[in-house]
């Protein structure tokens, strides 16, 4: 699963590349109070003082979550004493995809962020100073306008389910935009099909309207001991035809091939690892566009990529 030109041309390079500021991440940006609070379309909003600080924050976030996805994938292991043990392979595959989901959103001008610490206190302080009602503690989707001038905050409820719902929505928007993006028709068609296929698997062909099938399946395995992935083992998908270590290496090198089979376990693994590979490929593309060696993606993400090369 690789990104085509019609998808790469939709990446928000303006929000990720060539920053001089050193803002660590999005929460650090919120804590800085270097913005003007307001209201847009009935939603709490911010207008950054300097776009470069926002770019540094988003680049830092994208780097952080992409690094976490790499390290999580690299930790996939076959248990030599229990090769049919599938549970932790599934859980780890899920979290690689979940970290990738957060990186993916930032690649396209969104964040899903929990506000509950210093950043919330600073945000409330700034909002009060400007006479606006401040956000309350909770999980938020933030949309960043095309001109980098407006950040709109929408409160959500569940960090995992709503993150996937946001990814599912963004995939739909990217699919629609791919029809008219400046790219060869073959690339536009390929992109539309790719994004449709991802949405189909993330919704389990429509069973999960908000695209949160991966979260549901992982919960079933991790907390309800479903799919016979714990002892006594019964999943026919395990042991895998190739080692977990080789699978991890193939994802990190961008050459993962879907496992054969139609079981729910196999579908889950292919979706999780395929989406992770796709996202890391887009982050690699973005990193290559960086001109500054001190940027977050060049300095930190590249280092992790080199470690696991």
Short mmCIF file of C-alpha atoms in Angstrom, two decimals:
data_model
loop_
_atom_site.label_atom_id
_atom_site.label_comp_id
_atom_site.label_asym_id
_atom_site.label_seq_id
_atom_site.Cartn_x
_atom_site.Cartn_y
_atom_site.Cartn_z
CA UNK A 1 0.00 0.00 0.00
CA UNK A 2 1.83 3.06 -1.30
CA UNK A 3 0.82 6.68 -1.84
CA UNK A 4 0.32 7.86 -5.40
CA UNK A 5 0.99 11.34 -6.76
CA UNK A 6 -2.65 12.41 -6.45
CA UNK A 7 -2.49 11.72 -2.71
CA UNK A 8 0.98 13.16 -2.11
CA UNK A 9 -0.06 16.42 -3.72
CA UNK A 10 -2.68 16.88 -1.03
CA UNK A 11 -0.17 16.73 1.85
CA UNK A 12 -0.06 20.00 3.81
CA UNK A 13 3.64 20.64 3.24
CA UNK A 14 3.04 24.25 4.33
CA UNK A 15 2.28 22.95 7.84
CA UNK A 16 5.22 20.57 8.13
CA UNK A 17 8.30 21.82 6.31
CA UNK A 18 11.01 24.44 6.60
CA UNK A 19 10.32 25.94 10.02
CA UNK A 20 12.77 28.05 11.99
CA UNK A 21 10.84 27.95 15.28
CA UNK A 22 11.60 25.24 17.83
CA UNK A 23 8.11 24.62 19.27
CA UNK A 24 8.20 20.97 20.34
CA UNK A 25 4.63 19.95 19.58
CA UNK A 26 1.04 21.13 19.42
CA UNK A 27 0.54 21.16 23.18
CA UNK A 28 3.65 23.32 23.55
CA UNK A 29 2.16 25.71 21.01
CA UNK A 30 -1.06 25.92 23.04
CA UNK A 31 0.95 26.52 26.22
CA UNK A 32 2.88 29.36 24.57
CA UNK A 33 -0.22 31.60 24.32
CA UNK A 34 1.18 33.03 21.09
CA UNK A 35 -2.23 33.30 19.46
CA UNK A 36 -5.46 35.25 19.57
CA UNK A 37 -8.57 33.32 20.76
CA UNK A 38 -11.89 33.80 19.01
CA UNK A 39 -15.01 32.05 17.71
CA UNK A 40 -15.59 30.77 14.16
CA UNK A 41 -18.76 29.00 13.06
CA UNK A 42 -19.77 28.66 16.71
CA UNK A 43 -16.52 26.86 17.57
CA UNK A 44 -13.66 28.07 19.75
CA UNK A 45 -10.77 29.12 17.52
CA UNK A 46 -7.22 30.43 17.58
CA UNK A 47 -5.30 32.72 15.25
CA UNK A 48 -1.52 32.15 15.54
CA UNK A 49 0.79 35.13 15.90
CA UNK A 50 3.38 33.43 13.72
CA UNK A 51 2.66 30.64 11.26
CA UNK A 52 6.21 29.33 11.67
CA UNK A 53 5.51 28.39 15.30
CA UNK A 54 2.42 26.44 14.26
CA UNK A 55 4.41 24.68 11.53
CA UNK A 56 7.08 23.70 14.06
CA UNK A 57 4.39 22.38 16.42
CA UNK A 58 2.67 20.28 13.73
CA UNK A 59 5.99 19.01 12.40
CA UNK A 60 6.97 18.03 15.95
CA UNK A 61 3.71 16.15 16.43
CA UNK A 62 4.01 14.38 13.08
CA UNK A 63 7.58 13.38 13.92
CA UNK A 64 6.62 12.17 17.40
CA UNK A 65 3.75 9.95 16.27
CA UNK A 66 5.64 8.62 13.25
CA UNK A 67 8.59 7.69 15.46
CA UNK A 68 6.20 5.87 17.81
CA UNK A 69 4.73 3.96 14.87
CA UNK A 70 8.22 2.92 13.71
CA UNK A 71 9.29 1.75 17.15
CA UNK A 72 6.04 -0.13 17.68
CA UNK A 73 6.35 -1.96 14.37
CA UNK A 74 10.01 -2.73 15.02
CA UNK A 75 8.96 -4.49 18.23
CA UNK A 76 6.84 -7.14 16.49
CA UNK A 77 8.11 -10.51 17.62
CA UNK A 78 7.34 -14.18 17.12
CA UNK A 79 7.11 -15.93 20.48
CA UNK A 80 9.42 -18.95 19.99
CA UNK A 81 7.79 -20.96 22.79
CA UNK A 82 4.26 -20.17 21.65
CA UNK A 83 4.24 -19.42 17.88
CA UNK A 84 0.42 -19.55 17.79
CA UNK A 85 0.15 -16.67 20.27
CA UNK A 86 -1.43 -13.91 18.16
CA UNK A 87 -2.74 -11.54 20.82
CA UNK A 88 0.22 -9.20 21.32
CA UNK A 89 1.05 -9.20 17.62
CA UNK A 90 -2.48 -7.91 17.05
CA UNK A 91 -2.32 -5.33 19.84
CA UNK A 92 1.05 -4.05 18.71
CA UNK A 93 -0.12 -3.87 15.08
CA UNK A 94 -3.09 -1.84 16.23
CA UNK A 95 -1.01 0.69 18.13
CA UNK A 96 1.33 1.12 15.18
CA UNK A 97 -1.74 1.98 13.11
CA UNK A 98 -3.13 4.23 15.86
CA UNK A 99 0.09 6.26 16.10
CA UNK A 100 0.10 6.38 12.31
CA UNK A 101 -3.46 7.71 12.37
CA UNK A 102 -2.35 10.69 14.46
CA UNK A 103 0.57 11.36 12.10
CA UNK A 104 -1.75 10.95 9.09
CA UNK A 105 -4.16 13.58 10.40
CA UNK A 106 -1.38 16.12 10.86
CA UNK A 107 -0.16 15.47 7.33
CA UNK A 108 -3.49 16.80 6.12
CA UNK A 109 -4.12 19.71 8.48
CA UNK A 110 -5.96 18.08 11.40
CA UNK A 111 -5.14 17.08 14.94
CA UNK A 112 -6.92 15.00 17.53
CA UNK A 113 -5.63 16.19 20.89
CA UNK A 114 -6.50 15.62 24.54
CA UNK A 115 -6.53 18.86 26.54
CA UNK A 116 -6.08 18.32 30.26
CA UNK A 117 -2.82 19.80 31.56
CA UNK A 118 -0.74 22.96 31.39
CA UNK A 119 -1.86 23.59 27.82
CA UNK A 120 -5.51 23.70 28.91
CA UNK A 121 -4.77 26.09 31.78
CA UNK A 122 -2.90 28.42 29.43
CA UNK A 123 -5.65 28.16 26.83
CA UNK A 124 -8.29 29.08 29.42
CA UNK A 125 -6.19 32.00 30.63
CA UNK A 126 -5.87 33.39 27.11
CA UNK A 127 -9.55 32.86 26.30
CA UNK A 128 -10.64 34.64 29.46
CA UNK A 129 -8.35 37.58 28.71
CA UNK A 130 -10.05 38.04 25.34
CA UNK A 131 -13.56 37.54 26.69
CA UNK A 132 -14.25 34.14 25.17
CA UNK A 133 -15.59 30.94 26.69
CA UNK A 134 -12.63 28.58 27.05
CA UNK A 135 -12.60 24.90 26.07
CA UNK A 136 -13.15 22.44 28.87
CA UNK A 137 -11.10 19.37 29.67
CA UNK A 138 -11.48 16.71 27.01
CA UNK A 139 -10.60 15.35 23.59
CA UNK A 140 -10.70 17.71 20.61
CA UNK A 141 -10.48 17.65 16.85
CA UNK A 142 -8.68 20.72 15.51
CA UNK A 143 -9.03 21.80 11.88
CA UNK A 144 -6.33 24.10 10.49
CA UNK A 145 -7.37 26.40 7.68
CA UNK A 146 -5.62 26.43 4.31
CA UNK A 147 -4.03 29.83 5.08
CA UNK A 148 -2.78 28.68 8.54
CA UNK A 149 -4.73 31.57 10.09
CA UNK A 150 -7.54 29.72 11.86
CA UNK A 151 -7.62 26.70 14.15
CA UNK A 152 -11.14 25.48 14.95
CA UNK A 153 -11.70 23.27 18.01
CA UNK A 154 -14.50 20.68 18.08
CA UNK A 155 -14.99 18.60 21.21
CA UNK A 156 -15.20 14.83 20.77
CA UNK A 157 -15.76 12.00 23.25
CA UNK A 158 -13.59 8.92 22.76
CA UNK A 159 -9.89 9.20 21.99
CA UNK A 160 -9.65 5.99 19.97
CA UNK A 161 -13.06 5.78 18.30
CA UNK A 162 -13.17 9.48 17.45
CA UNK A 163 -9.61 9.49 16.13
CA UNK A 164 -10.56 6.75 13.69
CA UNK A 165 -13.80 8.55 12.84
CA UNK A 166 -11.76 11.65 11.98
CA UNK A 167 -9.34 9.62 9.85
CA UNK A 168 -12.31 8.02 8.10
CA UNK A 169 -13.76 11.47 7.36
CA UNK A 170 -10.42 12.81 6.08
CA UNK A 171 -9.98 9.77 3.83
CA UNK A 172 -13.36 10.59 2.29
CA UNK A 173 -12.38 14.23 1.74
CA UNK A 174 -9.07 13.22 0.17
CA UNK A 175 -10.88 10.77 -2.10
CA UNK A 176 -13.23 13.51 -3.31
CA UNK A 177 -10.39 15.97 -3.85
CA UNK A 178 -8.31 13.37 -5.72
CA UNK A 179 -10.75 13.56 -8.64
CA UNK A 180 -9.62 17.10 -9.49
CA UNK A 181 -6.06 17.33 -8.09
CA UNK A 182 -3.26 18.21 -10.54
CA UNK A 183 -2.03 14.70 -11.39
CA UNK A 184 -2.32 12.23 -14.27
CA UNK A 185 -5.71 10.57 -14.57
CA UNK A 186 -4.24 7.15 -13.82
CA UNK A 187 -2.88 8.46 -10.52
CA UNK A 188 -6.19 10.13 -9.67
CA UNK A 189 -8.07 6.89 -10.37
CA UNK A 190 -5.56 4.83 -8.37
CA UNK A 191 -5.83 7.20 -5.43
CA UNK A 192 -9.62 7.17 -5.43
CA UNK A 193 -9.61 3.36 -5.42
CA UNK A 194 -6.92 3.18 -2.72
CA UNK A 195 -8.78 5.53 -0.39
CA UNK A 196 -12.08 3.73 -1.04
CA UNK A 197 -10.46 0.40 -0.20
CA UNK A 198 -8.99 1.76 3.05
CA UNK A 199 -12.36 3.18 4.08
CA UNK A 200 -14.01 -0.15 3.29
CA UNK A 201 -11.59 -2.08 5.50
CA UNK A 202 -11.70 0.48 8.31
CA UNK A 203 -15.48 0.27 8.36
CA UNK A 204 -15.51 -3.52 7.83
CA UNK A 205 -17.48 -2.95 4.63
CA UNK A 206 -19.95 -0.59 6.28
CA UNK A 207 -20.52 -2.43 9.56
CA UNK A 208 -18.84 0.41 11.47
CA UNK A 209 -20.21 3.63 10.05
CA UNK A 210 -17.51 5.80 11.63
CA UNK A 211 -14.60 3.67 10.50
CA UNK A 212 -13.61 2.45 13.97
CA UNK A 213 -13.41 -1.28 13.17
CA UNK A 214 -9.72 -1.51 14.13
CA UNK A 215 -10.40 -0.07 17.58
CA UNK A 216 -13.33 -2.46 18.09
CA UNK A 217 -11.36 -5.52 17.00
CA UNK A 218 -8.36 -4.68 19.17
CA UNK A 219 -10.65 -4.22 22.19
CA UNK A 220 -12.25 -7.60 21.52
CA UNK A 221 -8.85 -9.31 21.44
CA UNK A 222 -7.15 -7.41 24.25
CA UNK A 223 -9.97 -7.24 26.78
CA UNK A 224 -12.48 -9.94 25.77
CA UNK A 225 -9.95 -12.62 24.72
CA UNK A 226 -11.69 -12.99 21.35
CA UNK A 227 -10.58 -14.75 18.16
CA UNK A 228 -8.78 -17.55 20.06
CA UNK A 229 -5.60 -15.50 20.09
CA UNK A 230 -4.74 -16.31 23.73
CA UNK A 231 -4.08 -19.76 25.14
CA UNK A 232 -5.57 -22.23 24.37
CA UNK A 233 -4.78 -20.96 20.88
CA UNK A 234 -7.20 -21.58 18.07
CA UNK A 235 -6.55 -18.94 15.42
CA UNK A 236 -5.80 -20.62 12.09
CA UNK A 237 -3.88 -17.50 10.98
CA UNK A 238 -1.05 -18.29 13.40
CA UNK A 239 1.73 -19.21 13.23
CA UNK A 240 2.22 -16.77 10.35
CA UNK A 241 3.81 -18.01 7.11
CA UNK A 242 6.75 -15.65 7.71
CA UNK A 243 8.24 -14.42 10.96
CA UNK A 244 6.93 -11.37 12.75
CA UNK A 245 10.42 -9.89 12.52
CA UNK A 246 10.40 -10.18 8.71
CA UNK A 247 6.92 -8.65 8.58
CA UNK A 248 8.12 -5.72 10.70
CA UNK A 249 11.13 -5.22 8.43
CA UNK A 250 8.95 -5.29 5.31
CA UNK A 251 6.61 -2.61 6.70
CA UNK A 252 9.50 -0.33 7.68
CA UNK A 253 11.08 -0.80 4.25
CA UNK A 254 7.79 -0.13 2.44
CA UNK A 255 7.44 -3.56 0.86
CA UNK A 256 4.81 -5.26 3.03
CA UNK A 257 2.60 -7.63 1.06
CA UNK A 258 -0.83 -8.48 2.51
CA UNK A 259 -1.07 -11.86 4.18
CA UNK A 260 -3.24 -14.37 2.38
CA UNK A 261 -6.48 -15.44 3.99
CA UNK A 262 -9.99 -14.21 4.67
CA UNK A 263 -10.20 -14.52 8.46
CA UNK A 264 -10.94 -11.48 10.59
CA UNK A 265 -7.46 -11.73 12.13
CA UNK A 266 -5.77 -11.58 8.73
CA UNK A 267 -7.99 -8.70 7.58
CA UNK A 268 -7.18 -6.77 10.74
CA UNK A 269 -3.43 -7.30 10.40
CA UNK A 270 -3.40 -6.34 6.72
CA UNK A 271 -5.40 -3.18 7.37
CA UNK A 272 -3.29 -2.10 10.35
CA UNK A 273 0.09 -2.77 8.78
CA UNK A 274 -0.93 -1.54 5.34
CA UNK A 275 -2.13 1.79 6.74
CA UNK A 276 1.04 2.12 8.82
CA UNK A 277 3.20 1.51 5.75
CA UNK A 278 1.20 4.05 3.73
CA UNK A 279 1.52 6.72 6.40
CA UNK A 280 5.24 6.22 6.96
CA UNK A 281 5.74 6.46 3.21
CA UNK A 282 3.96 9.82 3.14
CA UNK A 283 6.01 11.04 6.11
CA UNK A 284 9.19 9.97 4.29
CA UNK A 285 8.04 11.99 1.27
CA UNK A 286 7.39 14.99 3.50
CA UNK A 287 10.76 14.67 5.23
CA UNK A 288 12.48 14.72 1.83
CA UNK A 289 10.89 18.13 1.18
CA UNK A 290 12.51 19.64 4.28
CA UNK A 291 15.25 22.18 3.54
CA UNK A 292 16.40 22.66 7.14
CA UNK A 293 18.46 19.95 8.82
CA UNK A 294 17.27 21.25 12.22
CA UNK A 295 13.58 20.63 11.54
CA UNK A 296 11.75 18.03 13.60
CA UNK A 297 11.33 15.53 10.75
CA UNK A 298 14.94 15.86 9.63
CA UNK A 299 16.44 15.73 13.11
CA UNK A 300 14.31 13.23 15.04
CA UNK A 301 12.21 11.19 12.63
CA UNK A 302 15.13 10.61 10.27
CA UNK A 303 17.21 9.37 13.20
CA UNK A 304 14.65 6.69 14.09
CA UNK A 305 14.32 5.71 10.45
CA UNK A 306 18.08 5.24 10.27
CA UNK A 307 18.13 3.17 13.46
CA UNK A 308 15.65 0.69 12.02
CA UNK A 309 16.93 0.81 8.45
#
